[in-house]
């Protein structure tokens, strides 16, 4: 019994000693660790928290976006203003314009942009009409002769009944004027690109008046380097009345490739409609007609033949050229009319159906030399000159949401406007850049028409681009689903030199993209995304050793042409020509990279 008590006492002593040893070891370990950490902290250099350059944020040393200007070339033959510029497959296309009050020729000037170290190449394409097939030519000639027998002519077309107004009324033509097969020389016209084709509308001739073309849209195919045209289809099938916008000049244009998914093929070119063709075969229809899986996989051997004896030409016969069939929508806006007044309307031309549709008119006064561009599904507008007073407009950014009408859940019908225009107005406390404050005060809240604004408004105080006309206004992709609106150059007054600044407006992303996810995360943690505000771009020469001063940066100008570069090695905006200070006309091209 005594041994048991002795054993218990020794066990209790061992446990007490163990607890004391553990406590002393624990205190010694943490004391030593604390001393070592304090000693190491004294020896370490002072480090700052890392800054992750999330899009939409800026570091204390970053004062805004930055960009570079690179001189592409200066071509004396391309010294002009009031002309458009389009880029397709690495080539810039320039048509028309004016130099010292004289209209340029109707040739298409092409500048191959430098890619992968290659130099710039320039050549001119003489205007030539597209040669239709023999069957189409015979049918078209028969239709033309029938129309001529009814007394149609250029004089009758120019004196046809028309409702005159400020461009908002619908024009009605019974007889089309004789316009030829290629567009005449002009200036103040507008173009846009759909696929590999350039669509042209409007412009003024040598007499300074808008050219009367009864709503015709000229089409230049860059694959064949020939011209064709799309005349508006009759409002009623079999009738002679067409609805189209009034002739104009100094307007602007934009285009989208929607609608593009159609159920069946329909003729939409300038030639008369032919008999409808059956819809193309799909795997479902082929399977329903096949007797078995082998018949479905092999196909109709009577048409295609067999591998040992194929039927030549079957693939070419069933091939369809989507460009010739037509798709997409052309938008035109504002401009000066034949009676000298301005307009504020916007029209949409469906290429496939050849129908003009008037969309809701934009807010503000009638204007000319304004600019529009399409970012995702929104059509933006900025600037211009008041058609009645000539005052430069600004201090607001207008946009119109576009959507595609869909039939049967899969067939795209047409592009239309959803609700009306929405406007982002400059706050009274915001400041202009490069000019004085306007004489009239600006409203403080955004204006919308029947729906909540889609573009968030930054209520903070930040600079705005000054009012201007004849400026560059393009939508540019920054990657990851992010797009910005680029505003540059422009005219601010008759007694002031043209502008040479560059601005960015960050549009909100749409859909599930990296940009939309980033914006959602920043909003969740209470950080600003940079959307809905303007930021001025700090520019510098692309090659610092190329030159200094004016030789390395473009000079201020207005009424120039621009186009986004989307399918080259790096994205950017190409600008060409324009009128500078003292009326000097430029013939140089510059690339803006952000």
Coordinates of C-alpha atoms in Angstrom, one line a residue:
X1 CA 0.0 0.0 0.0
X2 CA 2.9 2.3 0.8
X3 CA 4.4 1.6 -2.6
X4 CA 1.2 2.7 -4.3
X5 CA 1.2 5.9 -2.4
X6 CA 4.9 6.5 -3.2
X7 CA 4.3 5.8 -6.9
X8 CA 1.4 8.3 -7.0
X9 CA 3.4 11.0 -5.3
X10 CA 6.3 10.5 -7.8
X11 CA 3.9 10.7 -10.7
X12 CA 2.4 13.9 -9.4
X13 CA 5.8 15.5 -9.0
X14 CA 6.8 14.5 -12.5
X15 CA 3.7 16.0 -14.0
X16 CA 4.2 19.3 -12.0
X17 CA 7.8 19.5 -13.2
X18 CA 6.8 18.9 -16.7
X19 CA 4.2 21.7 -16.7
X20 CA 6.8 24.1 -15.2
X21 CA 9.3 23.1 -17.9
X22 CA 6.8 23.5 -20.7
X23 CA 5.7 27.0 -19.4
X24 CA 9.3 28.2 -19.1
X25 CA 10.2 26.8 -22.6
X26 CA 7.1 28.5 -24.1
X27 CA 8.0 31.9 -22.6
X28 CA 11.6 31.5 -23.6
X29 CA 10.7 30.6 -27.2
X30 CA 8.3 33.5 -27.8
X31 CA 10.7 35.9 -26.0
X32 CA 13.5 34.9 -28.2
X33 CA 11.3 35.0 -31.3
X34 CA 10.1 38.5 -30.5
X35 CA 13.7 39.7 -30.0
X36 CA 14.8 38.2 -33.3
X37 CA 11.9 39.7 -35.2
X38 CA 12.5 43.2 -33.7
X39 CA 16.2 42.9 -34.6
X40 CA 15.3 41.8 -38.1
X41 CA 12.8 44.6 -38.6
X42 CA 15.4 47.2 -37.7
X43 CA 17.8 45.8 -40.3
X44 CA 15.2 45.5 -43.1
X45 CA 14.8 48.5 -45.5
X46 CA 11.6 50.5 -45.5
X47 CA 9.1 48.8 -47.9
X48 CA 5.8 50.2 -49.2
X49 CA 2.7 48.3 -50.0
X50 CA 2.6 47.0 -53.6
X51 CA 0.2 48.7 -56.0
X52 CA -1.7 46.4 -58.4
X53 CA -2.6 48.4 -61.5
X54 CA -6.2 47.5 -61.8
X55 CA -8.0 49.1 -64.7
X56 CA -9.9 52.1 -63.7
X57 CA -7.5 53.0 -60.8
X58 CA -4.5 55.2 -60.8
X59 CA -1.5 55.4 -58.6
X60 CA -0.4 58.6 -56.9
X61 CA 2.2 59.2 -59.6
X62 CA -0.1 58.2 -62.5
X63 CA -2.0 61.3 -63.7
X64 CA -4.2 59.6 -66.4
X65 CA -4.0 57.5 -69.5
X66 CA -1.0 57.8 -71.9
X67 CA -0.6 57.4 -75.6
X68 CA 1.8 57.7 -78.5
X69 CA 1.7 59.3 -81.9
X70 CA 3.5 57.8 -84.9
X71 CA 3.7 59.4 -88.3
X72 CA 2.8 56.9 -91.0
X73 CA 3.4 59.0 -94.1
X74 CA 2.8 62.3 -95.7
X75 CA 1.4 62.0 -99.3
X76 CA 0.9 65.2 -101.3
X77 CA -1.8 63.6 -103.3
X78 CA -3.9 63.0 -100.2
X79 CA -3.9 66.6 -98.9
X80 CA -7.6 67.1 -98.3
X81 CA -10.4 67.7 -95.7
X82 CA -14.1 66.8 -95.3
X83 CA -13.3 63.3 -96.4
X84 CA -13.9 59.8 -94.9
X85 CA -11.4 57.1 -94.0
X86 CA -11.9 53.4 -93.7
X87 CA -9.6 50.5 -92.9
X88 CA -10.1 47.0 -94.2
X89 CA -7.5 44.2 -94.1
X90 CA -4.6 46.5 -93.3
X91 CA -5.3 49.1 -96.0
X92 CA -6.7 52.6 -95.5
X93 CA -9.3 53.7 -98.1
X94 CA -9.9 57.5 -98.8
X95 CA -12.5 58.7 -101.2
X96 CA -13.4 62.3 -102.1
X97 CA -12.8 65.4 -100.0
X98 CA -11.8 68.9 -100.9
X99 CA -8.6 70.9 -101.2
X100 CA -8.7 74.8 -101.1
X101 CA -12.4 74.7 -101.9
X102 CA -12.0 72.4 -104.9
X103 CA -13.6 68.9 -104.9
X104 CA -11.2 66.0 -105.2
X105 CA -11.6 63.3 -107.9
X106 CA -13.7 60.2 -107.6
X107 CA -10.9 57.8 -107.5
X108 CA -10.3 55.5 -104.5
X109 CA -7.0 56.2 -102.8
X110 CA -5.5 53.2 -100.9
X111 CA -2.7 53.3 -98.4
X112 CA -1.2 50.0 -97.2
X113 CA -0.4 50.5 -93.6
X114 CA 3.0 49.3 -92.4
X115 CA 2.9 45.8 -90.8
X116 CA 5.8 43.7 -89.4
X117 CA 8.4 46.3 -90.4
X118 CA 7.1 46.8 -94.0
X119 CA 7.0 50.3 -95.4
X120 CA 3.9 52.2 -96.4
X121 CA 2.5 51.8 -100.0
X122 CA 0.1 54.1 -101.8
X123 CA -1.8 53.7 -105.1
X124 CA -5.0 55.0 -106.7
X125 CA -8.0 52.9 -108.0
X126 CA -9.9 54.4 -110.9
X127 CA -13.7 54.4 -110.3
X128 CA -15.2 51.4 -112.2
X129 CA -18.7 49.8 -111.9
X130 CA -19.2 46.2 -111.0
X131 CA -20.0 44.0 -114.0
X132 CA -23.1 41.9 -113.3
X133 CA -23.7 38.5 -114.8
X134 CA -25.2 38.3 -118.3
X135 CA -28.6 37.1 -117.0
X136 CA -28.7 39.8 -114.4
X137 CA -27.6 42.4 -117.0
X138 CA -30.4 41.4 -119.4
X139 CA -33.0 41.5 -116.8
X140 CA -31.7 44.8 -115.4
X141 CA -31.6 46.3 -118.9
X142 CA -35.2 45.2 -119.5
X143 CA -36.3 46.8 -116.3
X144 CA -34.5 50.0 -117.1
X145 CA -36.0 50.2 -120.5
X146 CA -39.5 49.7 -119.1
X147 CA -38.9 52.5 -116.5
X148 CA -37.6 54.8 -119.3
X149 CA -40.8 54.2 -121.3
X150 CA -42.8 55.7 -118.5
X151 CA -41.0 59.0 -118.8
X152 CA -38.4 58.6 -116.1
X153 CA -35.3 60.8 -116.3
X154 CA -33.0 62.9 -114.4
X155 CA -35.2 66.0 -114.7
X156 CA -38.2 64.1 -113.5
X157 CA -36.3 62.7 -110.6
X158 CA -35.1 66.1 -109.4
X159 CA -38.6 67.6 -109.6
X160 CA -40.4 64.7 -107.9
X161 CA -42.8 65.5 -105.1
X162 CA -41.0 65.7 -101.7
X163 CA -41.9 66.9 -98.2
X164 CA -39.4 69.6 -97.4
X165 CA -38.4 70.3 -93.8
X166 CA -35.5 70.0 -91.4
X167 CA -34.6 66.4 -92.3
X168 CA -37.2 64.8 -90.0
X169 CA -39.9 64.5 -92.6
X170 CA -39.9 61.4 -94.8
X171 CA -38.8 62.0 -98.4
X172 CA -41.0 60.4 -101.1
X173 CA -39.7 59.9 -104.6
X174 CA -41.7 58.4 -107.4
X175 CA -38.9 58.5 -110.1
X176 CA -35.2 58.1 -109.4
X177 CA -32.7 60.4 -111.1
X178 CA -30.1 59.1 -113.5
X179 CA -27.0 58.9 -111.4
X180 CA -24.6 56.7 -113.4
X181 CA -22.8 53.6 -112.3
X182 CA -20.1 55.1 -110.1
X183 CA -20.4 57.9 -107.5
X184 CA -19.5 61.4 -108.6
X185 CA -16.8 63.4 -107.0
X186 CA -17.9 64.9 -103.7
X187 CA -17.0 66.2 -100.3
X188 CA -18.7 66.3 -96.9
X189 CA -20.0 62.7 -97.4
X190 CA -19.9 59.8 -94.8
X191 CA -18.9 56.2 -95.1
X192 CA -18.9 53.1 -92.9
X193 CA -17.6 49.5 -93.2
X194 CA -19.6 46.3 -93.2
X195 CA -17.4 43.2 -93.8
X196 CA -15.2 43.9 -96.8
X197 CA -17.4 46.6 -98.3
X198 CA -17.5 50.4 -97.8
X199 CA -20.9 52.0 -97.8
X200 CA -21.2 55.7 -98.8
X201 CA -24.1 58.1 -98.5
X202 CA -24.6 61.8 -99.3
X203 CA -22.1 64.6 -99.8
X204 CA -22.0 67.9 -101.8
X205 CA -20.8 68.5 -105.3
X206 CA -18.8 71.2 -106.9
X207 CA -21.7 73.7 -106.6
X208 CA -21.7 73.3 -102.8
X209 CA -25.2 71.8 -102.6
X210 CA -26.0 68.2 -101.4
X211 CA -26.2 65.7 -104.3
X212 CA -29.7 64.4 -104.9
X213 CA -29.5 60.7 -105.2
X214 CA -33.0 59.6 -103.9
X215 CA -31.6 57.7 -100.9
X216 CA -29.0 55.7 -102.8
X217 CA -26.2 54.0 -100.9
X218 CA -23.0 53.4 -102.9
X219 CA -21.0 50.3 -102.2
X220 CA -17.3 49.8 -102.8
X221 CA -16.2 46.2 -102.7
X222 CA -12.5 46.0 -101.7
X223 CA -12.2 42.5 -103.1
X224 CA -13.0 43.5 -106.7
X225 CA -12.2 47.2 -106.3
X226 CA -15.5 48.1 -108.1
X227 CA -18.6 50.2 -107.3
X228 CA -22.2 49.1 -107.0
X229 CA -25.2 50.8 -105.5
X230 CA -28.2 50.0 -103.4
X231 CA -31.4 51.9 -104.2
X232 CA -34.1 52.0 -101.5
X233 CA -36.8 49.3 -102.0
X234 CA -40.4 50.5 -102.5
X235 CA -42.4 51.0 -99.3
X236 CA -45.1 48.8 -100.7
X237 CA -44.1 45.7 -102.8
X238 CA -44.7 46.5 -106.4
X239 CA -45.1 50.2 -105.8
X240 CA -42.9 53.1 -106.8
X241 CA -42.9 55.2 -103.6
X242 CA -39.7 54.9 -101.5
X243 CA -39.0 56.4 -98.1
X244 CA -35.5 57.7 -97.5
X245 CA -33.7 60.6 -95.8
X246 CA -33.2 64.0 -97.4
X247 CA -29.9 64.6 -99.3
X248 CA -27.3 66.2 -97.0
X249 CA -23.6 66.9 -96.5
X250 CA -21.3 67.3 -93.5
X251 CA -23.1 64.5 -91.7
X252 CA -21.7 61.4 -90.0
X253 CA -22.2 57.7 -90.3
X254 CA -21.6 54.4 -88.4
X255 CA -22.4 50.8 -89.1
X256 CA -23.0 47.4 -87.4
X257 CA -23.0 43.9 -88.8
X258 CA -26.4 43.2 -87.4
X259 CA -28.8 41.7 -88.6
X260 CA -26.7 38.9 -89.9
X261 CA -28.4 35.6 -89.1
X262 CA -31.2 35.0 -91.5
X263 CA -33.5 32.1 -92.1
X264 CA -33.3 32.0 -95.9
X265 CA -31.6 33.8 -98.7
X266 CA -33.3 36.9 -100.2
X267 CA -32.1 39.1 -103.0
X268 CA -31.1 42.5 -101.8
X269 CA -28.8 43.9 -104.4
X270 CA -29.6 46.7 -106.8
X271 CA -30.7 44.1 -109.4
X272 CA -34.5 43.2 -109.6
X273 CA -35.6 40.4 -107.2
X274 CA -35.5 36.9 -108.5
X275 CA -37.4 33.8 -107.5
X276 CA -36.8 32.7 -103.9
X277 CA -34.3 29.9 -103.5
X278 CA -34.8 27.0 -101.1
X279 CA -33.1 27.3 -97.7
X280 CA -29.7 25.6 -97.4
X281 CA -29.7 22.1 -96.1
X282 CA -28.9 21.5 -92.5
X283 CA -27.9 18.2 -90.7
X284 CA -31.4 17.9 -89.4
X285 CA -33.1 18.2 -92.8
X286 CA -30.5 15.8 -94.4
X287 CA -31.1 13.3 -91.7
X288 CA -34.9 13.5 -92.2
X289 CA -34.5 12.8 -95.9
X290 CA -31.9 10.0 -95.5
X291 CA -32.8 6.4 -95.4
X292 CA -30.1 5.5 -92.9
X293 CA -27.0 6.8 -91.2
X294 CA -24.9 5.7 -94.2
X295 CA -27.0 7.8 -96.6
X296 CA -26.8 10.8 -94.2
X297 CA -23.0 10.5 -94.0
X298 CA -22.3 10.0 -97.7
X299 CA -25.0 12.4 -99.0
X300 CA -26.7 12.4 -102.3
X301 CA -24.2 10.7 -104.6
X302 CA -26.2 11.8 -107.7
X303 CA -25.2 15.4 -106.9
X304 CA -21.8 15.1 -105.2
X305 CA -20.6 11.8 -106.8
X306 CA -18.2 9.5 -105.0
X307 CA -14.6 10.1 -103.9
X308 CA -13.4 8.1 -106.9
X309 CA -15.6 10.1 -109.3
X310 CA -16.7 13.4 -107.8
X311 CA -19.1 15.8 -109.5
X312 CA -17.0 18.9 -110.3
X313 CA -18.6 22.3 -109.4
X314 CA -21.0 21.1 -106.8
X315 CA -19.4 23.0 -104.0
X316 CA -19.0 26.2 -106.0
X317 CA -22.7 25.9 -107.2
X318 CA -24.0 25.7 -103.6
X319 CA -21.6 28.3 -102.1
X320 CA -23.1 31.5 -100.9
X321 CA -21.4 34.9 -100.8
X322 CA -22.7 36.6 -97.7
X323 CA -21.2 39.9 -98.8
X324 CA -23.1 40.0 -102.0
X325 CA -26.4 38.9 -100.4
X326 CA -25.9 41.7 -97.9
X327 CA -26.2 42.1 -94.1
X328 CA -25.7 44.8 -91.5
X329 CA -27.1 48.2 -90.9
X330 CA -25.8 51.7 -91.9
X331 CA -26.6 54.7 -89.7
X332 CA -26.5 58.3 -90.8
X333 CA -27.0 61.4 -88.6
X334 CA -27.4 65.2 -88.8
X335 CA -25.8 67.3 -91.6
X336 CA -26.7 70.3 -93.7
X337 CA -29.7 70.0 -96.1
X338 CA -30.3 71.4 -99.5
X339 CA -32.1 74.5 -98.2
X340 CA -29.2 75.4 -95.9
X341 CA -30.8 74.3 -92.7
X342 CA -29.5 71.6 -90.4
X343 CA -31.0 68.3 -89.2
X344 CA -30.9 66.3 -86.1
X345 CA -32.5 63.1 -87.3
X346 CA -30.9 59.6 -87.5
X347 CA -31.7 57.0 -90.1
X348 CA -31.0 53.3 -90.3
X349 CA -30.5 51.5 -93.7
X350 CA -30.9 47.8 -93.6
X351 CA -28.6 46.5 -96.3
X352 CA -30.4 43.2 -96.9
X353 CA -33.9 44.6 -97.3
X354 CA -32.8 48.0 -98.7
X355 CA -35.2 49.8 -96.4
X356 CA -34.6 53.1 -94.7
X357 CA -36.0 53.5 -91.2
X358 CA -36.1 56.7 -89.1
X359 CA -35.0 56.3 -85.5
X360 CA -35.8 58.8 -82.6
X361 CA -34.2 62.2 -83.3
X362 CA -31.3 63.1 -81.1
X363 CA -31.6 65.8 -78.4
X364 CA -30.3 69.3 -78.8
X365 CA -30.2 71.8 -81.8
X366 CA -29.9 70.7 -85.4
X367 CA -26.2 70.4 -86.2
X368 CA -23.5 69.5 -88.7
X369 CA -19.9 68.3 -88.4
X370 CA -20.9 66.1 -85.4
X371 CA -19.6 62.6 -84.8
X372 CA -21.1 59.2 -83.9
X373 CA -19.6 55.8 -83.1
X374 CA -21.0 52.4 -81.9
X375 CA -19.6 50.8 -78.8
X376 CA -21.1 47.3 -78.2
X377 CA -24.9 48.0 -78.5
X378 CA -24.8 51.8 -77.9
X379 CA -24.6 54.6 -80.4
X380 CA -22.7 57.6 -78.9
X381 CA -22.7 61.2 -80.2
X382 CA -20.5 64.2 -79.3
X383 CA -20.0 67.7 -80.5
X384 CA -20.9 69.5 -83.7
X385 CA -21.8 73.0 -84.8
X386 CA -25.2 74.6 -84.4
X387 CA -26.6 74.8 -88.0
X388 CA -28.3 78.2 -87.3
X389 CA -25.6 80.0 -85.3
X390 CA -22.4 78.1 -86.0
X391 CA -21.7 77.8 -82.2
X392 CA -19.7 74.8 -81.2
X393 CA -21.6 72.2 -79.2
X394 CA -20.4 70.2 -76.3
X395 CA -20.7 69.7 -72.5
X396 CA -22.8 66.5 -73.0
X397 CA -22.5 63.0 -74.3
X398 CA -25.6 61.5 -75.9
X399 CA -26.2 57.8 -76.5
X400 CA -28.9 55.6 -77.9
X401 CA -29.3 51.9 -77.1
X402 CA -29.7 49.6 -80.1
X403 CA -31.2 46.1 -80.2
X404 CA -31.9 43.5 -82.8
X405 CA -35.5 42.4 -83.5
X406 CA -35.6 38.6 -83.5
X407 CA -38.3 36.4 -85.0
X408 CA -39.0 32.8 -83.9
X409 CA -36.2 33.2 -81.4
X410 CA -33.4 32.8 -83.9
X411 CA -34.0 34.8 -87.1
X412 CA -32.7 38.4 -86.9
X413 CA -35.0 40.9 -88.6
X414 CA -33.7 44.4 -88.1
X415 CA -31.9 46.8 -85.8
X416 CA -34.1 49.2 -83.9
X417 CA -33.7 51.7 -81.0
X418 CA -34.7 50.7 -77.5
X419 CA -36.5 53.6 -75.8
X420 CA -35.0 57.0 -76.6
X421 CA -31.8 58.9 -76.3
X422 CA -30.0 59.4 -73.0
X423 CA -27.7 62.2 -72.1
X424 CA -24.8 62.6 -69.8
X425 CA -24.4 66.3 -69.0
X426 CA -21.4 68.1 -67.6
X427 CA -21.8 69.3 -64.0
X428 CA -21.6 73.1 -63.5
X429 CA -18.6 72.6 -61.1
X430 CA -16.6 70.7 -63.8
X431 CA -14.1 72.5 -65.9
X432 CA -13.4 72.6 -69.6
X433 CA -10.0 71.9 -71.0
X434 CA -8.3 74.0 -73.8
X435 CA -11.0 76.6 -73.8
X436 CA -13.0 79.0 -71.7
X437 CA -16.2 78.2 -69.9
X438 CA -19.3 78.4 -72.1
X439 CA -21.6 81.4 -71.7
X440 CA -24.7 79.4 -70.9
X441 CA -24.8 77.3 -67.7
X442 CA -25.1 73.5 -68.0
X443 CA -27.6 71.4 -66.2
X444 CA -26.5 69.3 -63.3
X445 CA -28.3 66.0 -63.7
X446 CA -28.3 63.5 -66.5
X447 CA -31.4 63.5 -68.7
X448 CA -33.1 60.3 -69.8
X449 CA -36.2 59.4 -71.7
X450 CA -38.4 56.8 -69.9
X451 CA -35.7 54.5 -68.5
X452 CA -32.8 54.5 -66.1
X453 CA -29.4 55.5 -67.5
X454 CA -27.3 52.6 -68.7
X455 CA -24.0 54.5 -68.4
X456 CA -23.1 55.3 -64.8
X457 CA -22.6 59.0 -64.1
X458 CA -19.6 60.1 -62.1
X459 CA -20.8 62.9 -59.9
X460 CA -17.3 63.9 -59.0
X461 CA -15.6 67.0 -60.3
X462 CA -13.3 66.3 -63.3
X463 CA -12.4 68.0 -66.5
X464 CA -14.4 67.7 -69.7
X465 CA -13.4 68.1 -73.3
X466 CA -14.3 71.5 -74.7
X467 CA -17.1 72.0 -77.3
X468 CA -15.9 71.3 -80.8
X469 CA -16.9 70.3 -84.3
X470 CA -15.2 68.3 -87.1
X471 CA -13.4 66.1 -84.5
X472 CA -12.3 62.5 -84.3
X473 CA -14.7 60.2 -82.3
X474 CA -14.0 56.5 -82.4
X475 CA -14.7 53.4 -80.3
X476 CA -11.5 51.5 -79.5
X477 CA -11.2 48.1 -77.8
X478 CA -8.7 47.9 -74.9
X479 CA -8.9 44.1 -74.5
X480 CA -10.8 42.0 -71.9
X481 CA -14.1 43.3 -73.1
X482 CA -13.2 46.9 -72.2
X483 CA -14.0 49.7 -74.8
X484 CA -13.2 53.4 -74.7
X485 CA -14.4 56.3 -76.8
X486 CA -11.5 58.3 -78.3
X487 CA -12.1 62.0 -78.9
X488 CA -9.4 64.1 -80.5
X489 CA -8.8 67.3 -82.5
X490 CA -11.6 69.5 -83.7
X491 CA -12.5 73.1 -84.3
X492 CA -13.5 75.3 -81.4
X493 CA -14.0 78.7 -83.1
X494 CA -13.3 80.8 -86.1
X495 CA -10.8 83.0 -84.2
X496 CA -9.1 80.2 -82.4
X497 CA -6.6 77.6 -83.6
X498 CA -7.8 74.0 -84.0
X499 CA -7.4 71.6 -81.0
X500 CA -4.8 68.9 -80.7
X501 CA -5.8 67.2 -77.5
X502 CA -6.9 63.6 -77.0
X503 CA -9.6 62.4 -74.6
X504 CA -10.9 59.0 -73.4
X505 CA -14.4 58.1 -72.1
X506 CA -14.6 54.7 -70.5
X507 CA -17.9 53.0 -71.5
X508 CA -19.3 50.3 -69.1
X509 CA -18.6 46.8 -70.3
X510 CA -21.4 44.5 -71.3
X511 CA -21.8 40.7 -70.9
X512 CA -19.7 38.3 -69.0
X513 CA -16.2 39.6 -69.7
X514 CA -13.0 40.2 -67.7
X515 CA -13.8 43.9 -67.7
X516 CA -17.3 43.4 -66.3
X517 CA -16.0 41.0 -63.6
X518 CA -13.3 43.5 -62.6
X519 CA -15.8 46.4 -62.5
X520 CA -18.2 44.3 -60.3
X521 CA -15.3 43.5 -57.9
X522 CA -14.3 47.1 -57.6
X523 CA -17.8 48.2 -57.0
X524 CA -18.3 45.6 -54.3
X525 CA -15.3 46.8 -52.4
X526 CA -16.3 50.5 -52.8
X527 CA -13.6 51.4 -55.3
X528 CA -14.1 53.6 -58.4
X529 CA -14.1 51.9 -61.8
X530 CA -13.4 55.0 -63.9
X531 CA -16.6 54.4 -65.9
X532 CA -18.7 57.3 -67.0
X533 CA -16.0 60.0 -67.0
X534 CA -13.6 61.7 -69.3
X535 CA -9.8 61.6 -68.9
X536 CA -7.3 63.5 -70.9
X537 CA -4.5 61.5 -72.6
X538 CA -0.9 62.5 -72.2
X539 CA 0.7 61.9 -75.6
X540 CA 4.3 61.7 -76.7
X541 CA 6.1 60.6 -79.8
X542 CA 6.2 56.9 -80.6
X543 CA 9.9 57.1 -81.4
X544 CA 11.6 59.6 -79.1
X545 CA 14.6 59.8 -81.5
X546 CA 12.5 60.5 -84.6
X547 CA 12.2 64.2 -84.0
X548 CA 11.4 67.0 -81.6
X549 CA 8.5 69.4 -81.1
X550 CA 6.1 69.7 -84.0
X551 CA 8.0 67.2 -86.1
X552 CA 7.2 64.3 -83.8
X553 CA 3.5 65.2 -82.9
X554 CA 0.5 66.0 -85.1
X555 CA -0.5 69.6 -85.3
X556 CA -4.0 70.8 -84.3
X557 CA -6.6 70.3 -87.1
X558 CA -10.3 69.9 -87.8
X559 CA -12.5 68.3 -90.5
X560 CA -10.1 65.3 -90.7
X561 CA -10.8 61.6 -91.2
X562 CA -10.3 58.8 -88.8
X563 CA -10.8 55.0 -88.5
X564 CA -10.0 52.4 -85.8
X565 CA -7.3 49.9 -86.5
X566 CA -8.7 46.6 -85.2
X567 CA -7.2 43.8 -87.4
X568 CA -3.5 44.7 -87.3
X569 CA -0.7 43.8 -85.0
X570 CA -1.7 46.4 -82.4
X571 CA -4.9 48.4 -82.0
X572 CA -5.0 52.1 -82.5
X573 CA -6.7 55.0 -84.3
X574 CA -5.6 56.3 -87.7
X575 CA -6.2 59.9 -88.6
X576 CA -5.5 61.5 -92.0
X577 CA -5.6 65.0 -93.4
X578 CA -7.6 67.9 -92.1
X579 CA -7.4 71.7 -92.0
X580 CA -5.0 73.3 -89.6
X581 CA -4.3 76.9 -88.5
X582 CA -4.5 79.6 -91.2
X583 CA -6.4 77.2 -93.5
X584 CA -3.5 74.9 -94.2
X585 CA -4.6 71.5 -95.5
X586 CA -2.6 68.5 -94.4
X587 CA -1.8 65.3 -96.2
X588 CA -0.2 63.3 -93.4
X589 CA -1.4 60.2 -91.5
X590 CA -0.9 59.5 -87.8
X591 CA -1.5 56.5 -85.6
X592 CA -2.6 57.0 -82.0
X593 CA -1.8 54.1 -79.7
X594 CA -2.9 53.9 -76.1

